[in-house]
């Protein structure tokens, strides 16, 4: 059976952020069953519920912009109220996961994996110095290339991520550290917040060569995905599913001493 | 500080699989602690993935939290990477429910399901910040308890645990809670030794420090109670009616991957097929079935509540459940559109069972597992696994003819009286199964999995001298040669070195505590994990403690030898076990006492309980143990609790 496609936007915060992408998929399968949402199953020898997840969120990061598409029984979908569905789904999710929006999408709508072109991240680097950070970000944005070492299928490669770094804003008013708001591309390969930080270099002669501008061990780096963006052929940017009231719910943006580098940072 | 989360949180990005430390499972409880409430930390001494699904632990978690005077949380052994971080940061063992420090609990109770986890028990006690030796603990330290199958010989852990529960825990935890509650509200009258003395009087509770071992020329001669009110023999606890205990009612659904990740519904407890190598079967007698109606409710309620799409009907031999066909049929129907799969983790070896399997695996027929356990009929009579070759071939043929392509066959090697002919019989069975499969499917395959036999307490084989690692490896070698040119047969085997350590811990007496401590102090944790197991550590520990492994593991025991668990009772008369051992050596099988007369093994007769079996008719198909052709479900009059006919001579 071909089902009606519904898209769900959800948040992931707190303890549950330590679950992996695969864990989240399993959590959703079970939560949808607990909420008695009639998800359509695939045919074949081992029928699976038809649920597609978007970009993987690195384990340990939180998010206000996770998505999934599920195919559900059309008869059921016809009689469901989106707001009630959002409430029912949140009730069946574990603590820390919240459904923010749900809506039917057109059957021809491209999959999340293909459609999403960039993400806005909030990155908190404890212990980093604001002035140094701003300078490092300026240098990075001015540089012709930003090289990072990556592991791909067990082999180390050096990639230039500069084209994928659309914008970075430095905010310095958080306690003991620096907050970056960064828009990073997801195509052809998603740049992770940790990779952005690894690419930021200290000023020439300021620190030992090769050392990062912020001595951030992974445990002190906290990141939250604020948005995922789809750039249309016409060059317009939109979210896979907008959450109108989300802006008020989130903490107010920090402004003082903020130095804006680049352009096009999300709202 | 009662919540360690903010100290744990910064460590988690640096460790593997951090989700196993966060709790938050569906069904998790956040109990309230306080004066007058006895707090239990139910601890599984291995990883979260292995420990979370443990049904015994989950049952007690619910029963305790339902009591107004108890609060229960859970803990699991942190993996080595987190442990290193915790030790570096001075972070103690914590509960996953509210991240409460382990030392704040009144009781830290371990589930002992495998002997090789003993070193982890010590590690967890130490990580909790509690002295590892019970004699060094203070009044304010938690009591260290243990339950589970391994407690039928708790002596190797006697120096480290304060109390042990034998048998079913459902009722015992309540009794223990009451003793501790009264002790706490009395201002801990009598101190630690006072409460231990009181616990020793609770039926089913064994307090090792209340017994004095007596040795004679290097051998255990007696275990003497230190006080007159301490029982000379501690009897196990048995829940008479499973219907009164429909637990878990709210099975935990983990947020991350674990083993047996599905709804589990226990359909009966106990087994009377009488396989002589099987400790689980012997110590859990008699058979107590859950009413079929309750099984159905637990399945449908459980699926709805958990969101699982798989349910396992668990027991030691689920095809023996009265009316299994109807229960399976209704489960498959209720679950709607075949989206829920049913699994029977312990299949009997016969065509009838394959029929049930066919009913539940309508779509995906990938593999079936059988456990013939031994390669020849002679050997199977010795171990009382009375499966004829015809049974096995009929089952395998029926499976292949219904579309299965892969069979997995479980065997033991190193069994009493085993000859090379018996061992090689395994290879022959496997080859014949593949040949049968060729008649039905293309490239059929058979995986043979061979484990080294480890004799366990309270079985007829408790007197048997385990095979040496050299001998076990030689037998595996024989089998490898035996299947070398057999197309479609794969051979897998367990590490013989691990069997040696397991054998040492299974039947050791109190003096083995030194070895376990030595292994632990030299870094030997997670001994169930092959990458962490090293036999040399055990050998070095045995040398350091002056223990002769050969005499402890490989020596046959005699009837008059005092066994380290003689002061404990699983309900089985020692002379019944001894007669069964003699019968084994004579290759005489013993029928299942559910449908044939009672042998007075003691499990029912000693406690005034009996089998709770809904059907007086043995299951169709299973000739195993019943000695007659039951392929059409023949009726055999049930005579329970009758004075022994066969057993009279014993
Ligand atoms: S007491 Fe009799 S009926 Fe009960 S388990 Fe033992 S042999 Fe079977």
CSV table of C-alpha atoms in Angstrom, one decimal, chain A residues 9 56 89 113 141 168 181 238 240 264:
chain,number,residue,atom,x,y,z
A,9,UNK,CA,10.0,17.9,12.9
A,56,UNK,CA,22.3,12.1,10.9
A,89,UNK,CA,3.8,11.8,19.4
A,113,UNK,CA,18.5,13.5,2.4
A,141,UNK,CA,36.5,33.2,6.0
A,168,UNK,CA,30.0,32.1,10.9
A,181,UNK,CA,26.4,30.4,15.0
A,238,UNK,CA,13.2,27.4,3.3
A,240,UNK,CA,11.5,21.4,5.4
A,264,UNK,CA,23.3,34.8,5.5
